[in-house]
Tab-separated table of C-alpha atoms in Angstrom:
chain	number	residue	atom	x	y	z
A	1	UNK	CA	251.786	86.360	-22.217
A	2	UNK	CA	249.614	83.234	-19.798
A	3	UNK	CA	249.964	79.693	-21.690
A	4	UNK	CA	246.529	77.932	-22.759
A	5	UNK	CA	246.705	75.952	-19.916
A	6	UNK	CA	247.558	78.268	-17.169
A	7	UNK	CA	245.053	80.877	-18.298
A	8	UNK	CA	241.980	77.780	-18.259
A	9	UNK	CA	242.908	76.618	-14.664
A	10	UNK	CA	242.521	80.279	-13.690
A	11	UNK	CA	238.929	81.491	-15.736
A	12	UNK	CA	237.688	77.662	-14.013
A	13	UNK	CA	238.739	78.439	-10.743
A	14	UNK	CA	237.499	81.700	-10.102
A	15	UNK	CA	235.227	82.402	-12.259
A	16	UNK	CA	233.389	79.398	-10.951
A	17	UNK	CA	233.905	80.624	-7.468
A	18	UNK	CA	232.775	84.383	-8.016
A	19	UNK	CA	229.800	83.846	-9.740
A	20	UNK	CA	228.689	82.180	-6.343
A	21	UNK	CA	230.172	84.360	-3.925
A	22	UNK	CA	229.026	87.628	-2.769
A	23	UNK	CA	231.087	91.145	-3.168
A	24	UNK	CA	232.938	91.524	-0.069
A	25	UNK	CA	233.781	95.515	0.584
A	26	UNK	CA	237.534	96.956	1.383
A	27	UNK	CA	236.499	98.323	4.579
A	28	UNK	CA	236.139	94.974	5.680
A	29	UNK	CA	239.606	93.749	4.879
A	30	UNK	CA	242.767	94.327	7.194
A	31	UNK	CA	244.552	96.578	4.020
A	32	UNK	CA	241.792	99.287	4.565
A	33	UNK	CA	244.139	101.102	6.916
A	34	UNK	CA	246.227	102.153	3.762
A	35	UNK	CA	244.359	101.648	0.874
A	36	UNK	CA	241.868	104.433	2.921
A	37	UNK	CA	245.168	106.563	2.902
A	38	UNK	CA	246.101	106.237	-0.302
A	39	UNK	CA	243.043	106.688	-2.442
A	40	UNK	CA	242.956	109.893	-0.340
A	41	UNK	CA	246.195	111.606	-3.019
A	42	UNK	CA	244.879	109.270	-5.729
A	43	UNK	CA	241.886	110.315	-7.626
A	44	UNK	CA	242.165	108.202	-10.381
A	45	UNK	CA	242.659	103.945	-9.023
A	46	UNK	CA	242.715	100.742	-10.920
A	47	UNK	CA	243.318	97.517	-9.313
A	48	UNK	CA	243.713	94.379	-11.623
A	49	UNK	CA	242.645	90.706	-10.680
A	50	UNK	CA	239.963	91.572	-7.202
A	51	UNK	CA	237.818	89.345	-8.627
A	52	UNK	CA	235.319	89.562	-5.573
A	53	UNK	CA	237.338	90.945	-2.871
A	54	UNK	CA	238.198	94.486	-3.705
A	55	UNK	CA	240.257	96.631	-1.810
A	56	UNK	CA	239.712	99.695	-3.467
A	57	UNK	CA	236.802	101.120	-3.451
A	58	UNK	CA	234.507	100.149	-5.678
A	59	UNK	CA	232.146	103.116	-6.662
A	60	UNK	CA	235.125	105.785	-8.706
A	61	UNK	CA	237.406	102.911	-9.796
A	62	UNK	CA	238.427	101.176	-12.403
A	63	UNK	CA	238.546	97.450	-12.257
A	64	UNK	CA	240.204	94.926	-14.622
A	65	UNK	CA	238.972	91.369	-14.186
A	66	UNK	CA	239.380	88.193	-16.561
A	67	UNK	CA	235.695	86.621	-14.439
A	68	UNK	CA	232.514	88.361	-15.780
A	69	UNK	CA	230.628	87.171	-12.951
A	70	UNK	CA	233.436	89.204	-11.134
A	71	UNK	CA	233.588	92.354	-14.174
A	72	UNK	CA	229.429	91.788	-13.559
A	73	UNK	CA	228.848	92.839	-9.986
A	74	UNK	CA	231.715	95.671	-9.790
A	75	UNK	CA	229.514	96.998	-12.857
A	76	UNK	CA	226.490	96.481	-10.476
A	77	UNK	CA	228.370	98.704	-7.808
A	78	UNK	CA	229.031	101.669	-9.776
A	79	UNK	CA	233.096	101.002	-10.419
A	80	UNK	CA	234.548	100.808	-13.982
A	81	UNK	CA	235.435	96.858	-14.620
A	82	UNK	CA	235.812	95.329	-18.396
A	83	UNK	CA	237.333	92.181	-18.871
A	84	UNK	CA	240.653	91.938	-19.162
A	85	UNK	CA	244.788	91.310	-19.127
A	86	UNK	CA	247.022	92.054	-16.263
A	87	UNK	CA	249.680	91.701	-19.310
A	88	UNK	CA	247.972	94.122	-21.820
A	89	UNK	CA	246.493	96.135	-19.385
A	90	UNK	CA	243.933	99.106	-21.438
A	91	UNK	CA	244.788	101.812	-20.245
A	92	UNK	CA	247.300	104.522	-21.848
A	93	UNK	CA	250.257	104.821	-19.900
A	94	UNK	CA	250.367	107.012	-16.795
A	95	UNK	CA	246.879	107.145	-16.435
A	96	UNK	CA	246.549	106.022	-13.090
A	97	UNK	CA	247.671	108.086	-9.348
A	98	UNK	CA	247.122	104.357	-7.612
A	99	UNK	CA	247.425	100.957	-9.338
A	100	UNK	CA	246.907	97.860	-7.276
A	101	UNK	CA	247.445	94.065	-7.770
A	102	UNK	CA	246.737	91.579	-4.134
A	103	UNK	CA	247.505	88.086	-5.599
A	104	UNK	CA	247.919	88.592	-9.612
A	105	UNK	CA	251.037	88.426	-10.974
A	106	UNK	CA	251.953	84.589	-8.965
A	107	UNK	CA	248.764	83.570	-11.670
A	108	UNK	CA	250.537	84.427	-14.725
A	109	UNK	CA	253.531	83.740	-16.592
A	110	UNK	CA	255.055	86.655	-17.921
A	111	UNK	CA	256.074	87.748	-14.924
A	112	UNK	CA	258.438	90.775	-15.833
A	113	UNK	CA	255.351	92.100	-18.510
A	114	UNK	CA	253.250	91.832	-15.581
A	115	UNK	CA	254.968	94.470	-13.379
A	116	UNK	CA	256.393	96.120	-16.893
A	117	UNK	CA	252.281	96.281	-17.111
A	118	UNK	CA	251.346	98.129	-13.917
A	119	UNK	CA	254.678	100.195	-13.793
A	120	UNK	CA	253.367	101.459	-16.998
A	121	UNK	CA	249.588	102.985	-16.916
A	122	UNK	CA	251.545	104.850	-13.218
A	123	UNK	CA	251.043	108.239	-13.683
A	124	UNK	CA	255.551	109.945	-11.393
A	125	UNK	CA	254.958	109.724	-8.413
A	126	UNK	CA	252.297	107.012	-8.025
A	127	UNK	CA	251.829	104.356	-5.625
A	128	UNK	CA	251.595	100.597	-6.739
A	129	UNK	CA	251.024	98.173	-4.310
A	130	UNK	CA	250.936	94.352	-5.464
A	131	UNK	CA	251.096	90.927	-3.265
A	132	UNK	CA	253.677	87.672	-3.581
A	133	UNK	CA	253.940	84.871	-2.111
A	134	UNK	CA	258.051	84.027	-1.488
A	135	UNK	CA	260.387	81.453	-1.953
A	136	UNK	CA	260.169	79.038	-4.293
A	137	UNK	CA	261.435	76.400	-2.369
A	138	UNK	CA	258.155	76.148	-1.038
A	139	UNK	CA	255.838	75.495	-3.997
A	140	UNK	CA	253.148	73.273	-2.697
A	141	UNK	CA	249.984	71.482	-4.093
A	142	UNK	CA	247.755	74.378	-2.843
A	143	UNK	CA	249.675	76.487	-5.419
A	144	UNK	CA	248.933	74.970	-8.686
A	145	UNK	CA	245.857	74.504	-7.370
A	146	UNK	CA	244.436	77.545	-7.055
A	147	UNK	CA	246.254	78.266	-10.382
A	148	UNK	CA	250.054	79.981	-9.419
A	149	UNK	CA	252.727	80.312	-11.939
A	150	UNK	CA	255.173	81.149	-9.477
A	151	UNK	CA	257.009	81.608	-6.402
A	152	UNK	CA	258.918	85.134	-6.183
A	153	UNK	CA	262.234	84.747	-4.024
A	154	UNK	CA	262.988	88.016	-2.473
A	155	UNK	CA	265.515	89.576	-4.285
A	156	UNK	CA	263.374	88.527	-7.857
A	157	UNK	CA	260.911	89.957	-6.354
A	158	UNK	CA	263.273	93.442	-5.732
A	159	UNK	CA	264.772	93.169	-9.626
A	160	UNK	CA	261.079	93.163	-11.079
A	161	UNK	CA	260.775	96.887	-9.140
A	162	UNK	CA	264.246	97.445	-9.568
A	163	UNK	CA	263.386	97.502	-13.388
A	164	UNK	CA	260.406	99.753	-13.419
A	165	UNK	CA	261.569	102.317	-12.129
A	166	UNK	CA	259.648	101.980	-8.628
A	167	UNK	CA	261.075	102.728	-5.449
A	168	UNK	CA	259.821	99.843	-2.669
A	169	UNK	CA	258.978	102.246	0.035
A	170	UNK	CA	257.687	99.027	2.699
A	171	UNK	CA	256.170	95.712	2.891
A	172	UNK	CA	254.755	93.655	4.934
A	173	UNK	CA	253.744	89.741	5.677
A	174	UNK	CA	250.511	89.263	4.587
A	175	UNK	CA	247.317	86.419	2.981
A	176	UNK	CA	244.820	84.522	4.880
A	177	UNK	CA	246.112	81.053	3.776
A	178	UNK	CA	246.061	78.664	6.159
A	179	UNK	CA	248.994	77.692	7.416
A	180	UNK	CA	247.587	74.334	8.589
A	181	UNK	CA	248.424	71.353	5.254
A	182	UNK	CA	245.670	69.227	6.385
A	183	UNK	CA	243.153	72.507	6.068
A	184	UNK	CA	244.162	73.378	3.246
A	185	UNK	CA	244.477	69.393	1.709
A	186	UNK	CA	240.736	69.119	2.889
A	187	UNK	CA	239.842	72.298	1.411
A	188	UNK	CA	241.288	70.922	-2.375
A	189	UNK	CA	239.240	68.144	-1.810
A	190	UNK	CA	236.354	69.439	-1.048
A	191	UNK	CA	236.575	71.763	-3.335
A	192	UNK	CA	237.642	68.693	-6.479
A	193	UNK	CA	234.393	66.696	-5.480
A	194	UNK	CA	232.537	68.696	-3.605
A	195	UNK	CA	232.352	72.295	-4.765
A	196	UNK	CA	229.057	73.494	-4.146
A	197	UNK	CA	229.044	72.434	-0.549
A	198	UNK	CA	232.760	74.025	-0.253
A	199	UNK	CA	231.330	76.992	-1.406
A	200	UNK	CA	228.072	77.366	0.534
A	201	UNK	CA	231.428	76.977	3.918
A	202	UNK	CA	233.059	79.658	2.153
A	203	UNK	CA	231.070	81.980	1.815
A	204	UNK	CA	229.195	81.975	5.448
A	205	UNK	CA	231.787	79.946	7.435
A	206	UNK	CA	235.253	80.621	6.890
A	207	UNK	CA	235.682	83.844	4.268
A	208	UNK	CA	234.312	85.542	7.446
A	209	UNK	CA	236.242	83.703	9.909
A	210	UNK	CA	238.898	84.817	8.302
A	211	UNK	CA	238.611	88.510	7.897
A	212	UNK	CA	237.679	88.150	11.887
A	213	UNK	CA	240.997	86.697	12.547
A	214	UNK	CA	243.149	89.494	10.651
A	215	UNK	CA	246.031	90.945	12.182
A	216	UNK	CA	246.885	94.217	11.309
A	217	UNK	CA	249.115	94.724	8.364
A	218	UNK	CA	253.097	94.911	9.643
A	219	UNK	CA	254.822	97.064	8.055
A	220	UNK	CA	258.134	98.203	7.227
A	221	UNK	CA	261.013	99.467	6.201
A	222	UNK	CA	261.404	97.752	1.742
A	223	UNK	CA	261.934	94.467	2.708
A	224	UNK	CA	261.657	93.665	5.570
A	225	UNK	CA	263.390	90.527	6.976
A	226	UNK	CA	260.964	88.189	4.800
A	227	UNK	CA	263.191	84.766	5.659
A	228	UNK	CA	259.993	83.452	7.488
A	229	UNK	CA	257.445	85.560	5.345
A	230	UNK	CA	254.380	83.649	3.197
A	231	UNK	CA	252.863	86.496	1.300
A	232	UNK	CA	254.438	89.659	1.356
A	233	UNK	CA	252.406	92.889	0.499
A	234	UNK	CA	254.697	95.901	-1.348
A	235	UNK	CA	253.693	99.368	-1.667
A	236	UNK	CA	256.099	101.411	-4.091
A	237	UNK	CA	256.570	104.595	-5.748
A	238	UNK	CA	256.708	105.029	-9.687
A	239	UNK	CA	260.032	107.314	-10.046
A	240	UNK	CA	260.709	109.672	-12.515
C-alpha cells in the first residue's frame, strides 16, 4: 500500500486542486476517439483516479478516486463514484468490460499491486487502458511535486502486463506536461506560493490551451519505440 507520505502529498495536492476546478467532459480529450469506440462494447466500465478529468462518459460509469471533492462532483453528474484506492478496489473479480487508469499507477508505492487490482476487476476479454510516465532516468522535481512515486522503464511495463495475463495490443505517446523546464519551474512556484491565482490561470487559460493544442494519439502495435517517449498510454486485453 502507499506510504503515509505519498498518500498525504497526493490527497493534499489533488483535493485542493479539484475543489477549485471545473469538470471537463471526456469528449474534449484526445483519448475520446479510442474511448468512444471501446465504450460501445463495454456496458460495465470503471475509471480509477479520474479527478475532474474523466475520460469515460460520466453517466453510467463507475469511478474510484481518493479526492472527496472529485467524487462529489462526479456523483452530481450522474456517475457512480466512491472514495477508494487503486490497490484495494471495492469490486468483485471480473466485474468490468472496460477499466481505465490515466495518470494513476505512478502515484502509488506498490505499483505491482495496482496493476494486479486493475486486472483482477477486469472480465476475461475485457480492455484495460492505462497511462504511465516512462524512464526512471528522467525523474525530475516536477514528478515529486505532483505526487509521483515512480517512473517506469519500458521493459518494466511489459513485465507488469505479462504478470497479469494482459496482452498489450497498442500504445501511443501521451501526456499534457509542458516540455519546457522553465515553464514547469514557474508553474510549481506559483502553485506553492500563489495557489489561488495559479489555479485561476490553470482553469481559464492553461487547461483550455492544452486541450486546444492536443495532438491526436498516434497508436502503434504493442509497445512501439518508447526511447524518446516521456509518457505512454497502453491498451491491453485480458486473457484467460
